[in-house]
Structure formats: C-alpha cells, structure tokens
C-alpha cells in the first residue's frame, strides 16, 4: 500500500510539474524552433546533400552553444524586465543603442524577405502563386497577433513549432541505415578533408544556429510574458528543450537529404523538396510543408523582435497583451516590416539571391556586438545581483562568444570573397 | 511637418535619456568596446572594398 501511495504521490508531483511547464513553456522553445527558419532548412538540406551523415556530430555540438547564449537572455529579461535593445541603450549609451537598433532593423527586414522567399518557393511546389502566399501569410500573421494576448500568440506559435517536427517521419520514410548514421555521423570527422568548402558549411551551420534577432526576441518575449526571477529555472529548461528540438530537427533534415540526395548540389530547400518529390512524393511534400512552416515561424518571430525593440526605445506601448488602439505604433511597425518584405518578393527580377547573401554579411556586424553586450550586461552585478554570471558561466560563455565571433566573421568574409580559402 | 518635428524631438529625448552609459566603465569593459569598434571599422572597410570591387567590375 505504501508503495502505491508513494507511486501515486510521485506521479501527481510529476504531472503537476508538466502542467506548470506547459504554462511557462514558450519563449525558449519558440525562438529555438523558429531559428530553423527558411535559411536554416536550406543550410541543413544542403549539408546533408553535400556530406551525407558526416556532419551530424557537429550539429549535436551546437546544442550547448545555442543553450548557453540564449539562457543569458532569459536571466537578463527576467531580472531587468527590459528587452535587449533597451538594455543596450541603458547600459552602453545612445551610440551603441542606435547602432544595435538600426542594425537589427536592417537584418530583421532582410531576413524577413528571405523567409518570404522560402514560403513562396515552398507553396509554388503545390502550384500556389507567390502573391497568394504573401497575402495569405500576412492575413494569418495578423490573426495571430491581433488577438490582444501574448498567451494566444505563444500557444499558436508552439503549434507551428510542432509542425516543424514533420521532418522526423520524413526521415523514417526514406529508410536510412541506422548503422551508417551512427558510424559516420556520431564520430567527429571531416569527410573529404578539411577544405574551404567544408569550412564554409561548418560556419553556415553555426550561423543558422545563433542569429542576432534571437537574442532580442527571447529577451523581449520573457519580458512580455511577465517572467520573474523565480521562473528562471523553467526558462532555462524551456531553452534547453528548445535547443535539443532545433538540433534534432536539423539532424533529421540532414538524414533525409543525406539518404536520398547525397552527392546532389542543393542551392535551396525548395529545390531539395522538388528533387525529393521525384524519389518519394510524401517526403518531398513533407520538406515543402516544413519549409513553409519554418518561414512562417521565422517571419512571426523576426517581425516581432523589431517591433518590440522599437517600442522599448521610443517608449510606445509594445506588448502583445495590448489592443491595436492601445499600441498603434507597435502594430504599425510590425505590419510595415511584414508587408514591405512580402512585397519585395513579388517584384519581378528582384535580386533575391543577393539579398540572401547580404543578410549573412550584415548579420555578422550585429552578432558580435550583441553577444559582447550580452556578456557585459550579465556581469553587471549592480543590476543582476545574484543572477550575475559566475566564473564558470563567463569561461563557457566567453569561449562560445569568441568562437562564434571568429567563425561568423570568417563566414561573412567568405560570403564576400568566396575563393579566399580555396 | 508636425509629425517630423515630434519624431526628431523624440530622438533628441532618447539621446538625452541614454546620454551616459550606466554600466561601470572598468578596464575590461573599455577594452571590449574598443575591440568592438576596431572590429566593426575593419568589417565596414571590407564591405566598402567589396562594394567598390563589384561596382568597378560592373
């Protein structure tokens, strides 16, 4: 009897913890899954097609990288109750504040264009014209944010996050060899040797794991959700779970293209989906749906990151818990970035490839700055108090930030000068 | 016209509000910000070089 009583008590405690997590869950998992945006899916699809399963170990290494960086934004947001843009203005003055805000606006807008490129390409596989995709996306995103509640936005975003898992059944459909995945994928190796192209792919994968908008988005989301210091452990768990999900999804995309398209040169995820359609109609369809979902989730989060940042600095009401009448500028910024980015995709002969490359280069100018500010802000004992970075966190965070800064810079340079390392 | 004036006065207000950095400027912070400045100048110079290269090549 005692055994059953204890079992019941433990079960009840666990269920209570799960229910509590479902209330707290959100910013971490949403930002991490949204990081697998249209550009991310393209990078993973191309990685699998180029190197098969050989770079899976590298993707797994990115789990702690993503976690350590994003966890800092949870603490900063929960303790200061300020978004990342406002924290930079307040901490480092107007010069660095404007630099970060304007750079963020530019990067976000350009990235938003690439999300629309991904979404229109994905639905064009099913015969949907680009203008219809753009219009439908804008309407859908309006419905998501105009409910006047952060909770609704977050839970709908979590639904789109769940759709991102579509790559997992897709990978099972192509019947990969588990033995090959374990043998080739889990032992660190550089298939074909460490050359310029391999270096470019490694950097591209890092670049898609940590993006500047993620820091701004998660910190603002933590503030808008109203998370407090006592919620930090749940925020950490949410972020850790998100980092696992994002990398696991990436691994499954690599498995799909590594199994079916190994040796094929892939330039875009839409092209990968079309190629997969020839082999297996369902897998191709899954990849196309996943690409659209990734673009949509990325677009939702990126446009919000800009609107939150502007609202914080200009002192406008900037919460999803407000109605349009209460926060007109917040919603105006949101829809302005969204509609203009959507319209760019519809311009005939718009330089979309150039824009995609430009995003990667411009992001490199913002990412190091945002990461350096993040570390410095987390060491401000006067504000952070007991939540200040410990020596261990500084060593790990410092190492990760230095590695990301060096590699993302090299990535930006190789985008500008492709033949530099070959 | 009034909207422009309001916008610019808002920017002036923001600049005044955040005129001074609140974080204590220790040696490590100063070094980090200086390194960031040098990094950004080098990167922008590289971008301008690339832009000119593309423009010249047509």
Short mmCIF file of C-alpha atoms in Angstrom, two decimals:
data_model
loop_
_atom_site.label_atom_id
_atom_site.label_comp_id
_atom_site.label_asym_id
_atom_site.label_seq_id
_atom_site.Cartn_x
_atom_site.Cartn_y
_atom_site.Cartn_z
CA UNK A 1 0.00 0.00 0.00
CA UNK A 2 2.83 2.28 0.98
CA UNK A 3 4.48 1.63 -2.39
CA UNK A 4 1.33 2.57 -4.35
CA UNK A 5 0.79 5.66 -2.21
CA UNK A 6 4.34 6.80 -2.95
CA UNK A 7 3.94 5.99 -6.66
CA UNK A 8 0.70 8.00 -6.80
CA UNK A 9 2.32 10.90 -4.97
CA UNK A 10 5.30 10.89 -7.34
CA UNK A 11 3.05 10.68 -10.40
CA UNK A 12 0.96 13.60 -9.12
CA UNK A 13 4.09 15.64 -8.48
CA UNK A 14 5.40 14.88 -11.99
CA UNK A 15 2.07 15.73 -13.63
CA UNK A 16 1.97 19.00 -11.66
CA UNK A 17 5.48 19.81 -12.93
CA UNK A 18 4.45 19.03 -16.54
CA UNK A 19 1.36 21.25 -16.23
CA UNK A 20 3.46 24.04 -14.75
CA UNK A 21 5.94 23.71 -17.60
CA UNK A 22 3.14 23.92 -20.17
CA UNK A 23 2.18 27.28 -18.66
CA UNK A 24 5.74 28.57 -18.58
CA UNK A 25 6.83 26.98 -21.92
CA UNK A 26 7.19 29.38 -24.75
CA UNK A 27 9.96 31.88 -25.42
CA UNK A 28 12.80 29.34 -25.33
CA UNK A 29 11.21 26.66 -27.45
CA UNK A 30 9.61 29.14 -29.89
CA UNK A 31 12.84 31.06 -30.51
CA UNK A 32 14.87 27.89 -30.92
CA UNK A 33 12.47 26.21 -33.34
CA UNK A 34 11.96 29.50 -35.22
CA UNK A 35 15.72 29.51 -35.66
CA UNK A 36 15.20 26.60 -38.05
CA UNK A 37 13.82 29.17 -40.49
CA UNK A 38 13.81 29.04 -44.29
CA UNK A 39 17.54 29.82 -44.43
CA UNK A 40 18.26 27.21 -41.76
CA UNK A 41 16.33 24.48 -43.58
CA UNK A 42 18.24 25.31 -46.77
CA UNK A 43 21.58 25.07 -44.94
CA UNK A 44 20.74 21.70 -43.34
CA UNK A 45 19.35 20.29 -46.61
CA UNK A 46 22.49 21.38 -48.46
CA UNK A 47 24.73 19.98 -45.68
CA UNK A 48 23.07 16.55 -45.91
CA UNK A 49 23.20 16.52 -49.69
CA UNK A 50 26.86 17.51 -49.73
CA UNK A 51 28.32 15.49 -46.82
CA UNK A 52 25.71 12.81 -46.12
CA UNK A 53 25.62 11.94 -42.40
CA UNK A 54 29.22 13.03 -41.78
CA UNK A 55 28.46 16.37 -40.09
CA UNK A 56 25.74 15.20 -37.67
CA UNK A 57 28.25 15.21 -34.78
CA UNK A 58 28.94 18.88 -35.48
CA UNK A 59 25.24 19.74 -35.31
CA UNK A 60 24.99 17.98 -31.94
CA UNK A 61 27.83 20.17 -30.64
CA UNK A 62 25.63 23.20 -31.34
CA UNK A 63 23.11 22.19 -28.63
CA UNK A 64 25.15 23.61 -25.72
CA UNK A 65 26.24 26.58 -27.85
CA UNK A 66 22.65 27.62 -28.52
CA UNK A 67 21.62 26.93 -24.92
CA UNK A 68 24.39 28.94 -23.23
CA UNK A 69 23.84 32.02 -25.37
CA UNK A 70 20.04 32.09 -25.16
CA UNK A 71 19.94 31.21 -21.44
CA UNK A 72 21.67 34.54 -20.72
CA UNK A 73 18.77 36.44 -22.34
CA UNK A 74 16.31 34.62 -20.04
CA UNK A 75 18.16 35.80 -16.93
CA UNK A 76 18.65 39.31 -18.28
CA UNK A 77 14.98 39.68 -19.24
CA UNK A 78 13.58 38.16 -16.04
CA UNK A 79 15.80 40.28 -13.76
CA UNK A 80 15.80 43.66 -15.55
CA UNK A 81 12.25 43.40 -17.05
CA UNK A 82 13.74 45.07 -20.12
CA UNK A 83 14.20 43.95 -23.70
CA UNK A 84 17.67 43.57 -25.21
CA UNK A 85 17.54 46.86 -27.16
CA UNK A 86 16.61 48.87 -24.08
CA UNK A 87 19.27 47.06 -22.02
CA UNK A 88 21.94 48.08 -24.57
CA UNK A 89 20.75 51.73 -24.69
CA UNK A 90 20.68 51.88 -20.90
CA UNK A 91 23.93 50.02 -20.33
CA UNK A 92 26.16 51.43 -23.08
CA UNK A 93 24.57 54.72 -24.10
CA UNK A 94 22.82 56.08 -27.18
CA UNK A 95 25.64 55.44 -29.71
CA UNK A 96 25.75 51.67 -29.21
CA UNK A 97 22.00 51.62 -28.70
CA UNK A 98 21.25 53.23 -32.09
CA UNK A 99 23.87 51.06 -33.77
CA UNK A 100 22.21 47.90 -32.43
CA UNK A 101 18.66 49.07 -33.12
CA UNK A 102 19.25 50.20 -36.71
CA UNK A 103 21.39 47.14 -37.49
CA UNK A 104 18.69 44.90 -36.01
CA UNK A 105 16.02 46.62 -38.09
CA UNK A 106 18.04 46.10 -41.29
CA UNK A 107 18.97 42.48 -40.54
CA UNK A 108 15.42 41.60 -39.49
CA UNK A 109 13.87 43.15 -42.58
CA UNK A 110 16.30 41.41 -44.93
CA UNK A 111 15.84 38.10 -43.10
CA UNK A 112 12.09 38.57 -43.37
CA UNK A 113 12.49 38.86 -47.14
CA UNK A 114 14.34 35.53 -47.16
CA UNK A 115 11.51 33.96 -45.11
CA UNK A 116 9.02 35.10 -47.77
CA UNK A 117 11.33 33.72 -50.47
CA UNK A 118 11.25 30.35 -48.67
CA UNK A 119 7.48 30.38 -48.14
CA UNK A 120 6.61 31.36 -51.72
CA UNK A 121 9.07 28.77 -53.09
CA UNK A 122 7.59 26.06 -50.83
CA UNK A 123 4.00 26.70 -51.86
CA UNK A 124 4.86 27.19 -55.53
CA UNK A 125 5.66 23.44 -55.50
CA UNK A 126 1.93 22.91 -54.91
CA UNK A 127 1.01 25.43 -57.61
CA UNK A 128 0.17 28.33 -55.27
CA UNK A 129 1.12 31.67 -56.89
CA UNK A 130 3.54 33.89 -54.86
CA UNK A 131 1.05 36.78 -54.49
CA UNK A 132 -1.48 34.45 -52.88
CA UNK A 133 1.14 33.06 -50.47
CA UNK A 134 2.25 36.57 -49.45
CA UNK A 135 -1.35 37.74 -48.95
CA UNK A 136 -2.34 34.60 -47.00
CA UNK A 137 0.72 34.83 -44.76
CA UNK A 138 0.07 38.48 -43.91
CA UNK A 139 -3.58 37.72 -43.08
CA UNK A 140 -2.60 34.68 -40.99
CA UNK A 141 0.01 36.66 -39.09
CA UNK A 142 -2.48 39.47 -38.48
CA UNK A 143 -4.91 36.96 -36.98
CA UNK A 144 -2.15 35.53 -34.75
CA UNK A 145 -1.03 38.85 -33.23
CA UNK A 146 -4.32 40.78 -33.20
CA UNK A 147 -5.93 38.62 -30.51
CA UNK A 148 -4.57 41.04 -27.97
CA UNK A 149 -2.97 38.35 -25.83
CA UNK A 150 0.62 37.19 -25.61
CA UNK A 151 -0.65 33.77 -24.48
CA UNK A 152 -2.62 33.20 -27.73
CA UNK A 153 0.36 34.20 -29.87
CA UNK A 154 2.67 31.91 -27.93
CA UNK A 155 0.42 28.85 -28.00
CA UNK A 156 -0.25 29.28 -31.74
CA UNK A 157 3.48 29.60 -32.31
CA UNK A 158 4.01 26.39 -30.34
CA UNK A 159 1.58 24.70 -32.73
CA UNK A 160 3.71 25.81 -35.68
CA UNK A 161 6.76 24.57 -33.72
CA UNK A 162 5.10 21.14 -33.52
CA UNK A 163 4.62 21.18 -37.31
CA UNK A 164 8.40 21.65 -37.61
CA UNK A 165 8.72 18.05 -36.37
CA UNK A 166 7.36 16.90 -39.75
CA UNK A 167 10.94 16.11 -40.81
CA UNK A 168 11.11 13.27 -38.29
CA UNK A 169 8.53 10.99 -40.00
CA UNK A 170 10.02 12.20 -43.30
CA UNK A 171 13.38 10.72 -42.30
CA UNK A 172 11.78 7.37 -41.43
CA UNK A 173 10.08 7.27 -44.83
CA UNK A 174 13.41 7.31 -46.69
CA UNK A 175 14.65 4.25 -44.69
CA UNK A 176 18.13 5.45 -43.76
CA UNK A 177 20.70 2.99 -42.48
CA UNK A 178 20.86 3.49 -38.71
CA UNK A 179 24.23 1.76 -38.65
CA UNK A 180 25.64 4.27 -41.18
CA UNK A 181 24.18 7.21 -39.26
CA UNK A 182 25.82 6.04 -36.03
CA UNK A 183 29.10 5.07 -37.69
CA UNK A 184 29.51 8.12 -39.93
CA UNK A 185 27.52 10.72 -38.05
CA UNK A 186 28.47 10.39 -34.41
CA UNK A 187 32.24 10.10 -34.73
CA UNK A 188 33.82 13.51 -35.39
CA UNK A 189 35.25 13.52 -38.90
CA UNK A 190 35.69 15.76 -41.92
CA UNK A 191 34.58 13.77 -44.95
CA UNK A 192 36.79 14.60 -47.92
CA UNK A 193 39.23 16.53 -45.72
CA UNK A 194 39.09 19.92 -44.07
CA UNK A 195 39.00 22.34 -47.00
CA UNK A 196 37.45 25.70 -47.83
CA UNK A 197 34.09 24.23 -48.73
CA UNK A 198 33.88 22.18 -45.54
CA UNK A 199 34.79 25.28 -43.54
CA UNK A 200 32.04 27.26 -45.31
CA UNK A 201 29.45 24.59 -44.43
CA UNK A 202 30.53 24.43 -40.78
CA UNK A 203 30.27 28.20 -40.47
CA UNK A 204 26.91 28.28 -42.25
CA UNK A 205 25.56 25.78 -39.71
CA UNK A 206 26.81 27.91 -36.82
CA UNK A 207 25.35 31.00 -38.49
CA UNK A 208 21.92 29.42 -38.66
CA UNK A 209 22.05 28.31 -35.01
CA UNK A 210 22.76 31.70 -33.44
CA UNK A 211 21.23 34.77 -35.08
CA UNK A 212 21.13 38.34 -33.70
CA UNK A 213 17.33 38.56 -33.75
CA UNK A 214 17.10 35.55 -31.41
CA UNK A 215 18.73 37.45 -28.54
CA UNK A 216 16.37 40.41 -28.98
CA UNK A 217 13.31 38.19 -29.47
CA UNK A 218 13.77 35.90 -26.47
CA UNK A 219 14.57 38.68 -24.01
CA UNK A 220 11.56 40.75 -25.14
CA UNK A 221 9.33 37.65 -25.07
CA UNK A 222 10.46 36.88 -21.50
CA UNK A 223 9.51 40.44 -20.51
CA UNK A 224 6.18 40.41 -22.41
CA UNK A 225 5.28 37.07 -20.84
CA UNK A 226 5.94 38.61 -17.43
CA UNK A 227 8.51 36.06 -16.29
CA UNK A 228 10.09 36.76 -12.91
CA UNK A 229 13.32 35.69 -11.24
CA UNK A 230 11.57 32.66 -9.75
CA UNK A 231 10.67 31.48 -13.27
CA UNK A 232 14.32 31.40 -14.42
CA UNK A 233 14.79 27.64 -13.80
CA UNK A 234 11.74 26.93 -16.01
CA UNK A 235 13.01 29.41 -18.59
CA UNK A 236 16.31 27.55 -18.61
CA UNK A 237 14.58 24.21 -19.07
CA UNK A 238 12.45 25.69 -21.86
CA UNK A 239 15.59 26.97 -23.61
CA UNK A 240 17.42 23.66 -23.14
CA UNK A 241 14.47 21.71 -24.55
CA UNK A 242 14.29 24.16 -27.45
CA UNK A 243 18.00 23.73 -28.24
CA UNK A 244 17.55 19.95 -28.32
CA UNK A 245 14.45 20.17 -30.55
CA UNK A 246 16.04 22.59 -33.03
CA UNK A 247 19.18 20.47 -33.45
CA UNK A 248 17.26 17.17 -33.57
CA UNK A 249 15.07 18.59 -36.37
CA UNK A 250 18.23 19.74 -38.16
CA UNK A 251 19.71 16.24 -37.81
CA UNK A 252 16.59 14.66 -39.33
CA UNK A 253 16.72 17.07 -42.30
CA UNK A 254 20.37 16.07 -42.83
CA UNK A 255 19.33 12.40 -42.63
CA UNK A 256 16.61 12.92 -45.29
CA UNK A 257 18.82 14.71 -47.81
CA UNK A 258 21.88 12.65 -46.83
CA UNK A 259 20.00 9.46 -47.65
CA UNK A 260 18.23 10.48 -50.85
CA UNK A 261 20.18 13.40 -52.31
CA UNK A 262 23.76 12.59 -51.30
CA UNK A 263 26.04 13.99 -53.99
CA UNK A 264 23.46 16.39 -55.45
CA UNK A 265 24.29 20.13 -55.32
CA UNK A 266 21.46 21.83 -53.42
CA UNK A 267 21.02 25.63 -53.58
CA UNK A 268 17.68 25.94 -51.81
CA UNK A 269 15.33 23.88 -49.65
CA UNK A 270 12.62 24.23 -52.33
CA UNK A 271 14.99 22.64 -54.85
CA UNK A 272 15.64 19.82 -52.33
CA UNK A 273 11.86 19.32 -51.95
CA UNK A 274 11.44 19.14 -55.75
CA UNK A 275 14.28 16.63 -56.05
CA UNK A 276 12.78 14.55 -53.23
CA UNK A 277 9.38 14.59 -54.96
CA UNK A 278 10.96 12.59 -57.79
CA UNK A 279 12.01 9.85 -55.35
CA UNK A 280 9.25 9.91 -52.78
CA UNK A 281 6.23 12.18 -53.18
CA UNK A 282 5.43 12.19 -49.46
CA UNK A 283 8.94 13.08 -48.32
CA UNK A 284 9.13 15.92 -50.86
CA UNK A 285 5.73 17.16 -49.67
CA UNK A 286 6.89 16.98 -46.03
CA UNK A 287 10.00 19.01 -46.84
CA UNK A 288 7.95 21.63 -48.68
CA UNK A 289 5.40 21.90 -45.83
CA UNK A 290 8.23 22.09 -43.32
CA UNK A 291 9.91 24.84 -45.35
CA UNK A 292 6.71 26.89 -45.43
CA UNK A 293 6.19 26.37 -41.68
CA UNK A 294 9.81 27.32 -40.96
CA UNK A 295 9.47 30.53 -42.98
CA UNK A 296 6.19 31.40 -41.28
CA UNK A 297 7.50 30.81 -37.76
CA UNK A 298 10.67 32.76 -38.58
CA UNK A 299 8.61 35.63 -40.01
CA UNK A 300 6.35 35.80 -36.92
CA UNK A 301 9.29 35.99 -34.53
CA UNK A 302 11.56 38.25 -36.58
CA UNK A 303 8.92 40.92 -37.21
CA UNK A 304 8.03 40.88 -33.51
CA UNK A 305 11.70 41.24 -32.48
CA UNK A 306 11.90 44.55 -34.41
CA UNK A 307 8.55 45.89 -33.14
CA UNK A 308 9.40 45.09 -29.53
CA UNK A 309 12.81 46.75 -29.84
CA UNK A 310 11.35 49.94 -31.36
CA UNK A 311 8.59 50.10 -28.77
CA UNK A 312 11.09 49.76 -25.93
CA UNK A 313 13.26 52.63 -27.14
CA UNK A 314 10.58 55.04 -28.36
CA UNK A 315 8.51 54.46 -25.25
CA UNK A 316 5.47 53.20 -27.19
CA UNK A 317 3.19 50.56 -25.71
CA UNK A 318 4.80 47.39 -27.00
CA UNK A 319 3.06 44.31 -25.73
CA UNK A 320 1.02 41.63 -27.44
CA UNK A 321 -1.30 41.98 -24.45
CA UNK A 322 -2.43 45.35 -25.84
CA UNK A 323 -5.04 46.06 -28.50
CA UNK A 324 -4.27 47.95 -31.72
CA UNK A 325 -5.82 51.14 -30.31
CA UNK A 326 -3.60 50.97 -27.24
CA UNK A 327 -0.36 50.24 -29.12
CA UNK A 328 -0.82 51.60 -32.68
CA UNK A 329 2.90 52.19 -33.35
CA UNK A 330 3.87 48.73 -32.16
CA UNK A 331 1.46 47.08 -34.60
CA UNK A 332 2.22 49.64 -37.34
CA UNK A 333 5.95 48.72 -37.19
CA UNK A 334 5.04 45.04 -37.18
CA UNK A 335 2.86 45.25 -40.29
CA UNK A 336 5.10 47.74 -42.07
CA UNK A 337 8.12 45.40 -41.94
CA UNK A 338 5.93 42.44 -42.81
CA UNK A 339 4.12 43.96 -45.81
CA UNK A 340 7.21 45.65 -47.32
CA UNK A 341 9.26 42.43 -47.02
CA UNK A 342 6.42 40.47 -48.65
CA UNK A 343 6.15 42.98 -51.49
CA UNK A 344 9.88 42.74 -52.30
CA UNK A 345 9.43 39.05 -53.16
CA UNK A 346 6.70 39.98 -55.64
CA UNK A 347 8.87 42.49 -57.53
CA UNK A 348 9.80 40.86 -60.87
CA UNK A 349 13.55 40.13 -61.10
CA UNK A 350 14.22 41.32 -57.53
CA UNK A 351 17.83 40.43 -56.55
CA UNK A 352 16.72 37.77 -54.05
CA UNK A 353 19.98 35.79 -54.14
CA UNK A 354 21.94 38.97 -53.46
CA UNK A 355 19.59 39.79 -50.56
CA UNK A 356 20.12 36.31 -49.08
CA UNK A 357 23.90 36.76 -49.20
CA UNK A 358 23.62 40.32 -47.87
CA UNK A 359 21.68 39.07 -44.82
CA UNK A 360 24.56 36.80 -43.86
CA UNK A 361 27.10 39.62 -44.18
CA UNK A 362 25.06 42.25 -42.30
CA UNK A 363 24.19 39.77 -39.52
CA UNK A 364 27.91 39.39 -38.91
CA UNK A 365 28.17 43.07 -37.97
CA UNK A 366 25.39 42.83 -35.38
CA UNK A 367 26.03 39.40 -33.88
CA UNK A 368 29.43 40.08 -32.25
CA UNK A 369 28.18 43.39 -30.85
CA UNK A 370 25.01 41.83 -29.43
CA UNK A 371 26.99 38.94 -27.90
CA UNK A 372 29.64 41.19 -26.36
CA UNK A 373 26.93 43.42 -24.86
CA UNK A 374 25.14 40.34 -23.56
CA UNK A 375 28.22 39.08 -21.67
CA UNK A 376 28.98 42.54 -20.28
CA UNK A 377 25.37 43.08 -19.16
CA UNK A 378 25.35 39.68 -17.45
CA UNK A 379 28.44 40.78 -15.49
CA UNK A 380 26.82 43.96 -14.22
CA UNK A 381 26.47 42.99 -10.55
CA UNK A 382 24.63 46.20 -9.68
CA UNK A 383 21.68 45.14 -11.89
CA UNK A 384 21.92 41.36 -11.98
CA UNK A 385 22.72 40.75 -8.31
CA UNK A 386 22.59 37.02 -7.54
CA UNK A 387 21.86 36.27 -11.23
CA UNK A 388 25.17 37.74 -12.39
CA UNK A 389 27.37 35.39 -14.47
CA UNK A 390 29.56 33.07 -12.40
CA UNK A 391 33.22 32.49 -13.30
CA UNK A 392 32.31 29.15 -14.94
CA UNK A 393 29.49 30.76 -16.94
CA UNK A 394 31.88 33.51 -18.06
CA UNK A 395 34.51 30.99 -19.13
CA UNK A 396 31.99 28.88 -21.09
CA UNK A 397 30.05 31.89 -22.42
CA UNK A 398 33.29 33.76 -23.24
CA UNK A 399 34.66 30.77 -25.14
CA UNK A 400 31.42 30.29 -27.10
CA UNK A 401 31.09 34.01 -27.88
CA UNK A 402 34.73 34.24 -29.03
CA UNK A 403 34.30 31.14 -31.23
CA UNK A 404 31.05 32.45 -32.74
CA UNK A 405 32.53 35.90 -33.37
CA UNK A 406 35.63 34.47 -35.10
CA UNK A 407 33.72 31.88 -37.15
CA UNK A 408 30.80 34.11 -38.12
CA UNK A 409 33.26 36.82 -39.19
CA UNK A 410 35.12 34.33 -41.34
CA UNK A 411 31.75 33.20 -42.71
CA UNK A 412 30.81 36.79 -43.60
CA UNK A 413 34.20 37.27 -45.27
CA UNK A 414 33.87 34.03 -47.27
CA UNK A 415 30.43 35.14 -48.46
CA UNK A 416 32.02 38.36 -49.76
CA UNK A 417 35.17 36.64 -51.07
CA UNK A 418 34.17 33.05 -51.94
CA UNK A 419 37.61 32.00 -53.21
CA UNK A 420 39.56 33.18 -50.19
CA UNK A 421 40.04 29.76 -48.55
CA UNK A 422 40.05 27.53 -51.62
CA UNK B 1 5.62 68.76 -40.65
CA UNK B 2 4.48 68.44 -37.07
CA UNK B 3 4.97 64.68 -37.20
CA UNK B 4 8.60 65.13 -38.32
CA UNK B 5 9.20 67.65 -35.52
CA UNK B 6 7.72 65.24 -32.99
CA UNK B 7 9.83 62.40 -34.34
CA UNK B 8 13.07 64.36 -34.11
CA UNK B 9 12.24 65.71 -30.66
CA UNK B 10 11.63 62.12 -29.59
CA UNK B 11 15.06 61.12 -30.88
CA UNK B 12 16.64 64.07 -29.04
CA UNK B 13 14.82 62.96 -25.90
CA UNK B 14 16.09 59.37 -26.31
CA UNK B 15 19.65 60.64 -26.85
CA UNK B 16 19.39 62.73 -23.70
CA UNK B 17 17.87 59.88 -21.68
CA UNK B 18 20.60 57.44 -22.68
CA UNK B 19 23.36 60.04 -22.98
CA UNK B 20 25.57 58.31 -20.45
CA UNK B 21 26.27 54.60 -20.20
CA UNK B 22 25.09 53.23 -16.89
CA UNK B 23 27.50 50.29 -16.79
CA UNK B 24 30.68 50.98 -14.84
CA UNK B 25 33.49 51.51 -17.36
CA UNK B 26 36.06 49.13 -15.95
CA UNK B 27 39.21 48.21 -17.86
CA UNK B 28 37.60 45.04 -19.28
CA UNK B 29 34.50 46.91 -20.48
CA UNK B 30 36.60 49.66 -22.07
CA UNK B 31 38.81 47.09 -23.80
CA UNK B 32 35.75 45.14 -25.08
CA UNK B 33 34.11 48.25 -26.51
CA UNK B 34 37.36 49.40 -28.12
CA UNK B 35 37.90 45.95 -29.67
CA UNK B 36 34.31 46.04 -30.96
CA UNK B 37 34.88 49.46 -32.55
CA UNK B 38 38.06 48.27 -34.30
CA UNK B 39 36.28 45.09 -35.45
CA UNK B 40 33.33 46.99 -36.89
CA UNK B 41 35.52 49.57 -38.64
CA UNK B 42 37.57 46.76 -40.24
CA UNK B 43 34.43 44.92 -41.32
CA UNK B 44 32.78 48.02 -42.78
CA UNK B 45 36.02 48.84 -44.63
CA UNK B 46 35.98 45.32 -46.08
CA UNK B 47 32.35 45.73 -47.18
CA UNK B 48 33.08 49.07 -48.84
CA UNK B 49 36.05 47.49 -50.63
CA UNK B 50 33.80 44.66 -51.87
CA UNK B 51 31.12 47.13 -52.94
CA UNK B 52 33.64 49.19 -54.92
CA UNK B 53 35.04 45.98 -56.46
CA UNK B 54 31.55 44.93 -57.65
CA UNK B 55 30.81 48.46 -58.92
CA UNK B 56 34.08 48.63 -60.89
CA UNK B 57 33.58 45.18 -62.40
CA UNK B 58 30.04 46.17 -63.36
#
